[in-house]
mmCIF file of C-alpha atoms in Angstrom:
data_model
loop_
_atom_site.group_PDB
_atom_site.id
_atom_site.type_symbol
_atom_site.label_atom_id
_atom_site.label_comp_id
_atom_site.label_asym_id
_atom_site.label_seq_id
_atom_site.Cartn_x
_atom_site.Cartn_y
_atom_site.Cartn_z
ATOM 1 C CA UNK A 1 18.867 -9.346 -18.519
ATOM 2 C CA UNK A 2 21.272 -10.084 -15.905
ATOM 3 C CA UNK A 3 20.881 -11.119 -11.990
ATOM 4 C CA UNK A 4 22.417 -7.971 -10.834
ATOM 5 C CA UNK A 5 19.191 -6.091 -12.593
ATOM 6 C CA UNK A 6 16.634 -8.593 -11.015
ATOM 7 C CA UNK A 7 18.520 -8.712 -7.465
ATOM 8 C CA UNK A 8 18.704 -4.428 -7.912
ATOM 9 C CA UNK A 9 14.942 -3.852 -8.766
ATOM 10 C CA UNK A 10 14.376 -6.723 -5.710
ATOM 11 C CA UNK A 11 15.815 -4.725 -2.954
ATOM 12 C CA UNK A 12 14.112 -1.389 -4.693
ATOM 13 C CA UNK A 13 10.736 -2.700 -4.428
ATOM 14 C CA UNK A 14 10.729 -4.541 -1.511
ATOM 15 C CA UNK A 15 13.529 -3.081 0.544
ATOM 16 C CA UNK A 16 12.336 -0.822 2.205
ATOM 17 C CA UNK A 17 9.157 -2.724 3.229
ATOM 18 C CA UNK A 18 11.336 -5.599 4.492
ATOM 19 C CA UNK A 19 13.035 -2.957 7.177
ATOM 20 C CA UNK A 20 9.505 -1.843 7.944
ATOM 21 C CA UNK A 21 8.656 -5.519 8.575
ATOM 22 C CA UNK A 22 12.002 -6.206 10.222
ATOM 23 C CA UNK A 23 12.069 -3.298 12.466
ATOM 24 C CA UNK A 24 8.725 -2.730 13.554
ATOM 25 C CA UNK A 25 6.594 -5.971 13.165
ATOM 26 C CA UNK A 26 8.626 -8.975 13.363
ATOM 27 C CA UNK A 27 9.317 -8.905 17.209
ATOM 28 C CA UNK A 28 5.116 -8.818 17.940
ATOM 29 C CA UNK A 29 3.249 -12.448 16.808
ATOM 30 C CA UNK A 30 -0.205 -10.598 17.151
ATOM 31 C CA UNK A 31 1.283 -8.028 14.708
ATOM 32 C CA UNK A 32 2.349 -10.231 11.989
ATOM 33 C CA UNK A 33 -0.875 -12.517 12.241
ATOM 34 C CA UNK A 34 -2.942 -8.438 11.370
ATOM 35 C CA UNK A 35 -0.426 -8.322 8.957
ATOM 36 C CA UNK A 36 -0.662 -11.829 7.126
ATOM 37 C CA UNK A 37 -4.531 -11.540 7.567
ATOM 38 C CA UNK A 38 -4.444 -7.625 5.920
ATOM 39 C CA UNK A 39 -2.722 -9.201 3.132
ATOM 40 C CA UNK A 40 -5.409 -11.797 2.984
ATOM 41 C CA UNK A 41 -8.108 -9.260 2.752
ATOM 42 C CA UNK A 42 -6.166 -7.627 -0.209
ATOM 43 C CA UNK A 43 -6.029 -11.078 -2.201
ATOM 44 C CA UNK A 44 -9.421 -11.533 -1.672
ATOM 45 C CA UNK A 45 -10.670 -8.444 -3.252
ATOM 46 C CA UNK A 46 -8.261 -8.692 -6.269
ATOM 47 C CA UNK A 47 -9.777 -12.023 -6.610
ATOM 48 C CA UNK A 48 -12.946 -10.772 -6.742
ATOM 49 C CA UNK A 49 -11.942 -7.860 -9.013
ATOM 50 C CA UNK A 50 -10.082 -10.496 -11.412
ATOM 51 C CA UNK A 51 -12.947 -12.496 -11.379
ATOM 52 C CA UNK A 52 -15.240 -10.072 -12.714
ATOM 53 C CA UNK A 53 -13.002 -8.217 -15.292
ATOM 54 C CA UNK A 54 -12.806 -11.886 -16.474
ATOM 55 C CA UNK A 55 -16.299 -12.303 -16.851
ATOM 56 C CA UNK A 56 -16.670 -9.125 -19.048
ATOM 57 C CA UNK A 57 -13.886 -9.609 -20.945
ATOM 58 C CA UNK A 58 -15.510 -13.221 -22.387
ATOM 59 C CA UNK A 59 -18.419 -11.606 -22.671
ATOM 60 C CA UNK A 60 -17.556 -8.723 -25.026
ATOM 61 C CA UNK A 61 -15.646 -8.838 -28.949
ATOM 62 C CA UNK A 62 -12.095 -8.939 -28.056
ATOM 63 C CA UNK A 63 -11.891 -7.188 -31.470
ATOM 64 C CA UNK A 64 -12.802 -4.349 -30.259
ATOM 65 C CA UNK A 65 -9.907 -2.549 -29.292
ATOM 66 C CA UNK A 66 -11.583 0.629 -27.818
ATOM 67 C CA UNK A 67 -13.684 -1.489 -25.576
ATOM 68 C CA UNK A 68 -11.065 -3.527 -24.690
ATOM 69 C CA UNK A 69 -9.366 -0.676 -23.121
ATOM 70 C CA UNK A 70 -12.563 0.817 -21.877
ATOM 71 C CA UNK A 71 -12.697 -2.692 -19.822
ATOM 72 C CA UNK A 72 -9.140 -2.623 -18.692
ATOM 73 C CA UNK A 73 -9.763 0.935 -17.105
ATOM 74 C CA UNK A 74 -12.975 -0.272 -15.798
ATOM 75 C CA UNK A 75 -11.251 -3.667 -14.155
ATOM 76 C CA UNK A 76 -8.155 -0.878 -12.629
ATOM 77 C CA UNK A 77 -11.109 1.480 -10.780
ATOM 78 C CA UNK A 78 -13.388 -1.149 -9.986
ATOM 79 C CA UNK A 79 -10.555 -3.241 -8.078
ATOM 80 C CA UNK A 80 -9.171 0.081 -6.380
ATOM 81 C CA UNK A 81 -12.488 0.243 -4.848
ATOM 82 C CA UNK A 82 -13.038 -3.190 -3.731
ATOM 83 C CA UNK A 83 -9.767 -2.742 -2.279
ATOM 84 C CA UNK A 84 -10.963 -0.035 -0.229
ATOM 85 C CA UNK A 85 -14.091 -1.532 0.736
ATOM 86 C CA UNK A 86 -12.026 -4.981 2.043
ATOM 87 C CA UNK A 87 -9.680 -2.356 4.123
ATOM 88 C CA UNK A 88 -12.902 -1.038 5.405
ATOM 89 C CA UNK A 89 -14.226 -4.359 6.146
ATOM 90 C CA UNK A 90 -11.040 -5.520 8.138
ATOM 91 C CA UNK A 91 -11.246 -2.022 10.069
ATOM 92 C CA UNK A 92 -14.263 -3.570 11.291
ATOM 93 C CA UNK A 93 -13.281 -7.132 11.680
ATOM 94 C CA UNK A 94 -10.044 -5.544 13.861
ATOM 95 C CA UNK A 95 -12.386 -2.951 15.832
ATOM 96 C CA UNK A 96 -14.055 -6.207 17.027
ATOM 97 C CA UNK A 97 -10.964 -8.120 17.602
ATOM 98 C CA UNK A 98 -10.007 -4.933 19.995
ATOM 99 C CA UNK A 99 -13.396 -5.283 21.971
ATOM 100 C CA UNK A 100 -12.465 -8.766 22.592
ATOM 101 C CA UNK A 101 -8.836 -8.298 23.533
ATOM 102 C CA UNK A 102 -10.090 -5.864 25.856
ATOM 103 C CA UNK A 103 -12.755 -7.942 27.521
ATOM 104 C CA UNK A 104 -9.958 -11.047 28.044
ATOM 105 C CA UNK A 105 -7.090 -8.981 29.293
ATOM 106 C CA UNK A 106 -6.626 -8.340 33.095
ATOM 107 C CA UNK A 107 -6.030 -4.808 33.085
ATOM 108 C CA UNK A 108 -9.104 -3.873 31.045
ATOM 109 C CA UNK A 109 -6.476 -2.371 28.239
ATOM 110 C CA UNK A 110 -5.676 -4.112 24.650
ATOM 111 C CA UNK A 111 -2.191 -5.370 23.654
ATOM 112 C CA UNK A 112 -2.176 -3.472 20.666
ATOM 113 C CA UNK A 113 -3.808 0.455 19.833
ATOM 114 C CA UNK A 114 -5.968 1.018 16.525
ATOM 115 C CA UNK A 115 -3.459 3.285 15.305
ATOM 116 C CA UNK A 116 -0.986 0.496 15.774
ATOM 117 C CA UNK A 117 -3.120 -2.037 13.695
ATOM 118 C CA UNK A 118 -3.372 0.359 10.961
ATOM 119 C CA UNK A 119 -0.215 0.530 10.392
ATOM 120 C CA UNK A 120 0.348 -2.910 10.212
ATOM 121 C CA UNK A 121 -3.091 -3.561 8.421
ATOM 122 C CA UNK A 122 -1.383 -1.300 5.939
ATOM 123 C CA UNK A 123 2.113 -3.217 5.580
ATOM 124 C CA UNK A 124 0.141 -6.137 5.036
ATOM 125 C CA UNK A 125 -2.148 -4.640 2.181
ATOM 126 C CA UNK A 126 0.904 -2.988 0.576
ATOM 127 C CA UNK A 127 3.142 -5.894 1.018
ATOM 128 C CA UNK A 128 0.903 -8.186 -0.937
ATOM 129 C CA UNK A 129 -0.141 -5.758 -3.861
ATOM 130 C CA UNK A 130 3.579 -5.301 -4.377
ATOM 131 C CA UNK A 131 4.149 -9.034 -4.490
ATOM 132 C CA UNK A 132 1.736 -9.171 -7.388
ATOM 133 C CA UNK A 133 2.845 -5.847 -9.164
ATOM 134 C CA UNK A 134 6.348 -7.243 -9.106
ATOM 135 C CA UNK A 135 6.721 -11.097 -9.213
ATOM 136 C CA UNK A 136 5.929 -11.334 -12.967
ATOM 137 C CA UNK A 137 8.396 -8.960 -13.647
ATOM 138 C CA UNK A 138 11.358 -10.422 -11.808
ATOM 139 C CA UNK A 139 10.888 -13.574 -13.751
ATOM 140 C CA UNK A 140 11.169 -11.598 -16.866
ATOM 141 C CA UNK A 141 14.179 -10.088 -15.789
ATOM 142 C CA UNK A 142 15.868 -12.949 -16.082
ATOM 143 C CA UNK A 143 15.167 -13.547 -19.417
ATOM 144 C CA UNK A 144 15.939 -14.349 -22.183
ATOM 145 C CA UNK A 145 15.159 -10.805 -24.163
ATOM 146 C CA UNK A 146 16.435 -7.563 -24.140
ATOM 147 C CA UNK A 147 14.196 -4.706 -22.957
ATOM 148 C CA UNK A 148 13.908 -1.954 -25.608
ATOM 149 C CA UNK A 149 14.843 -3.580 -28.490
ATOM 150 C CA UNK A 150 12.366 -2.428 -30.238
ATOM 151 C CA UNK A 151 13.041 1.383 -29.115
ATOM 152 C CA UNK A 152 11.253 1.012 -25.955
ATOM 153 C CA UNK A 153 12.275 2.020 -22.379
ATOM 154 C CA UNK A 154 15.367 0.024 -21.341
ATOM 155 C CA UNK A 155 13.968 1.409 -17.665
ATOM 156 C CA UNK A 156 10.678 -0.877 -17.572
ATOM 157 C CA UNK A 157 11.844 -2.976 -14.533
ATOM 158 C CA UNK A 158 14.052 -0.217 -12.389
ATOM 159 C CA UNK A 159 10.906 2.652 -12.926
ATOM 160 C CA UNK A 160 8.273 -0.874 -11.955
ATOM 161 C CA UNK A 161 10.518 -1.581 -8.872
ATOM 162 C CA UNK A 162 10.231 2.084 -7.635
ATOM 163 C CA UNK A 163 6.578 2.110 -8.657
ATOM 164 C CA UNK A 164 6.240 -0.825 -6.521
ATOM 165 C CA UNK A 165 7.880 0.480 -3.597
ATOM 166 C CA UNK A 166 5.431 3.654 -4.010
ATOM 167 C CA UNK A 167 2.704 1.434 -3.687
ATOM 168 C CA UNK A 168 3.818 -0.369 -0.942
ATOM 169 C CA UNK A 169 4.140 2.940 1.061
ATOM 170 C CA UNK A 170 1.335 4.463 -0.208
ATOM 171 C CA UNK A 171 -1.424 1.119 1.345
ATOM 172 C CA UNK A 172 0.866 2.076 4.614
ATOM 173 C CA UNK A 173 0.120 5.543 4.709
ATOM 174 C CA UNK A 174 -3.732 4.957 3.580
ATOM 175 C CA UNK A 175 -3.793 2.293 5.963
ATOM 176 C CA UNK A 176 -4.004 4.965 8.688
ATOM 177 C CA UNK A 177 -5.499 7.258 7.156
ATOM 178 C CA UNK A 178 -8.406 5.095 6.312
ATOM 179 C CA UNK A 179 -8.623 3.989 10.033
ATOM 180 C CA UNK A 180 -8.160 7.040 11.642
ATOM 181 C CA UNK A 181 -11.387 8.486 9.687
ATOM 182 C CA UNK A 182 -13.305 5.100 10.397
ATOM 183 C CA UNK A 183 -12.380 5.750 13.948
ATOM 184 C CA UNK A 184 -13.340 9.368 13.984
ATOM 185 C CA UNK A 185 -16.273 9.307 11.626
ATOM 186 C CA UNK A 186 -14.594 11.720 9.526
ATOM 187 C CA UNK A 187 -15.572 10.334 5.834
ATOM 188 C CA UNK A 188 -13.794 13.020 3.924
ATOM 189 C CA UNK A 189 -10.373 11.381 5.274
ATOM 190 C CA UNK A 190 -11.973 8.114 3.822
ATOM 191 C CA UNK A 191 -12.729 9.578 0.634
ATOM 192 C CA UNK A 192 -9.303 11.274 0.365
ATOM 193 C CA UNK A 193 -7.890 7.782 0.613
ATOM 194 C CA UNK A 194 -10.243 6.697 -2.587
ATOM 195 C CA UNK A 195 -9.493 9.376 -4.585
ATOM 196 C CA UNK A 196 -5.577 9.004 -3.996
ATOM 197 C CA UNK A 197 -5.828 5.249 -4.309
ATOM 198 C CA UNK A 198 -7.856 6.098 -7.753
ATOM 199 C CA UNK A 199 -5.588 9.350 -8.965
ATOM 200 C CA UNK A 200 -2.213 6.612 -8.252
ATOM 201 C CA UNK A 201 -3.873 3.490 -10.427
ATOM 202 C CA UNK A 202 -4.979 6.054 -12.902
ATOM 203 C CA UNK A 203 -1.573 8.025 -13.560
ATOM 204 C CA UNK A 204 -0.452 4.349 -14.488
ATOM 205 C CA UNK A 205 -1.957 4.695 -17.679
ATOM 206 C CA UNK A 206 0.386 7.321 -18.665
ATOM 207 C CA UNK A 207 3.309 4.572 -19.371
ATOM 208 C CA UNK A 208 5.302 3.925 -20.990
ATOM 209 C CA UNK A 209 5.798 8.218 -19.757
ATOM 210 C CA UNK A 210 7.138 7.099 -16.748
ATOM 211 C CA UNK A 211 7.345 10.476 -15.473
ATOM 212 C CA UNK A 212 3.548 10.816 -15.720
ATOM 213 C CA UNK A 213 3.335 7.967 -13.418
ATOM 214 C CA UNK A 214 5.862 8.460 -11.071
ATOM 215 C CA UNK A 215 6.009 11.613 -9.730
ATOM 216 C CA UNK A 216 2.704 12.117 -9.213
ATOM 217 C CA UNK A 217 2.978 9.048 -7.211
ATOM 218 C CA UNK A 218 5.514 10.037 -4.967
ATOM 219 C CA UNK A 219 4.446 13.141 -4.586
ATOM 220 C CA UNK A 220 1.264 12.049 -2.728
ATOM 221 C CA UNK A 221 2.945 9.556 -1.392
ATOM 222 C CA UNK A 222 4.956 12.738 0.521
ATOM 223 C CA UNK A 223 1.755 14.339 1.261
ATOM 224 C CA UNK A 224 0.143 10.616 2.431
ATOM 225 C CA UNK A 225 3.143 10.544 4.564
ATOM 226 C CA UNK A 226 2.866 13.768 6.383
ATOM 227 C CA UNK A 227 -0.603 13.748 7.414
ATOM 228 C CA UNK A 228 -0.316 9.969 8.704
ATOM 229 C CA UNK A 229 2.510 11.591 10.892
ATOM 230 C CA UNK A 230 0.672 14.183 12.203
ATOM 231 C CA UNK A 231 -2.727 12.024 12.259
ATOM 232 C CA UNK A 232 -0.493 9.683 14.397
ATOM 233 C CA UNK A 233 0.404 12.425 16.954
ATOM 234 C CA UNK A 234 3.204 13.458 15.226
ATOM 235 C CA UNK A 235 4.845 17.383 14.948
ATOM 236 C CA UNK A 236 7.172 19.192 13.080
ATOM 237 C CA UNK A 237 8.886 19.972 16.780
ATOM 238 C CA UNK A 238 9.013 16.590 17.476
ATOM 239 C CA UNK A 239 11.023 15.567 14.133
ATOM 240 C CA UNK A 240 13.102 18.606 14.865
ATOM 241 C CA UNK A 241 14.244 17.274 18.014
ATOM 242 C CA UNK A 242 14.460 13.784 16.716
ATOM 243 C CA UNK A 243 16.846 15.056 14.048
ATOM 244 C CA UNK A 244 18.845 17.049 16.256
ATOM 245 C CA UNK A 245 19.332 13.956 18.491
ATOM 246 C CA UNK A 246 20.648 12.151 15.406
ATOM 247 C CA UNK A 247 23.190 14.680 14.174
ATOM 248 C CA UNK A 248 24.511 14.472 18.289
ATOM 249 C CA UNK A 249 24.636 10.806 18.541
ATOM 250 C CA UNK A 250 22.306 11.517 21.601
ATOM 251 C CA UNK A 251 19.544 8.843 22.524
ATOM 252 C CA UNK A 252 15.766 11.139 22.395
ATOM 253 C CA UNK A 253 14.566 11.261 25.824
ATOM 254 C CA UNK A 254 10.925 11.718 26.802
ATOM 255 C CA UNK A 255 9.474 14.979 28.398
ATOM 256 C CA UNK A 256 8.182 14.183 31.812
#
């Protein structure tokens, strides 16, 4: 493989996230310390779910080839929903950061809104579970070997990079999902988030059919988006008018 693949499926993965980051996060220090801890979180629980995959693995015949892969499905659930229950833990851990922001600033108000450390709880969870999806990969893209040589895919690493960028927007888009039905008590929001998070991890077992994989992916990854938009306050007249402000070259200007 060449540089120009791993330096291509680089900016495809991570792109994207880095202008997110860039753009939206960078300028605020109490925003990138939610982020670097929401990655933390994230490590934690795939340590945990490593850890424990681990353990059965040793402890069963590694002959056994339909058990094997019994386990490997097993260690992909089990971590998606230790992953959820860490985002649900940091929801609380940053609902009590709020209640003390509030209590130390002067005008009674916090620095930052829930909705706002969702989304960047999000980044961070998506940010770091792309970092370990991809990093392997990029070293194997530099070789030596030739993918498909054996009549596989040649597109392992481009279909991983946008697999990885997927993922990456899809812990975003659950990040406020999850939140906003912590917030609101509304469980079934929480539970849509599981069962996406679940439906996406299992659809990966389709490969090497990509296509099994990927457009399901980014096809809730659509939907994800859409009702974090509107969850967020968001409207189809307000993207309307946004676009039409584009196509003028005209700065959007608040209603009074």
């Amino acid at each position: 493989m060449t540089l120009a693949v791993f330096f291509g499926c680089t900016f495809i993965a991570f792109g994207p996230a880095l202008g997110l980051f860039l753009f939206t996060i960078a300028h605020d220090p109490l925003r990138i310390i939610i982020l670097i801890a929401g990655a933390f979180f994230w490590l934690v629980s795939l340590l945990l779910s490593s850890l424990i995959w681990f353990i059965a693995v040793k402890a069963s015949n590694p002959q056994d080839e339909p058990l094997q892969k019994g386990l490997l499905i097993f260690g992909v659930m089990f971590s998606v929903l230790l992953q959820e229950a860490f985002r649900f833990l940091y929801y609380k851990l940053l609902r009590k950061a709020i209640e003390g922001l509030v209590a130390l600033s002067e005008d009674g108000c916090s620095p930052i809104s829930i909705q706002q450390m969702a989304y960047v709880a999000g980044v961070g969870f998506g940010l770091m579970s792309g970092a370990f999806s991809m990093i392997n990969l990029l070293a194997d893209a530099l070789g030596p070997g030739i993918v498909g040589i054996h009549g596989d895919s040649q597109l392992y690493f481009l279909t991983s990079a946008f697999m990885t960028m997927v993922l990456i927007f899809l812990h975003t888009f659950w990040g406020i999902l999850f939140f906003h039905g912590c917030e609101h008590r509304r469980w079934w929001e929480i539970m849509a988030v599981v069962v996406m998070h679940l439906a996406v991890s299992g659809s990966t077992f389709c490969n090497p059919l990509y296509v099994g994989s990927l457009v399901p992916s980014y096809l809730l990854m659509a939907a994800a988006a859409a009702w974090a938009y509107l969850l967020s306050g968001g409207s189809a007249q307000n993207l309307w008018r946004f676009l039409l402000c584009l196509r003028s070259g005209a700065s959007p200007q608040p209603r009074s």
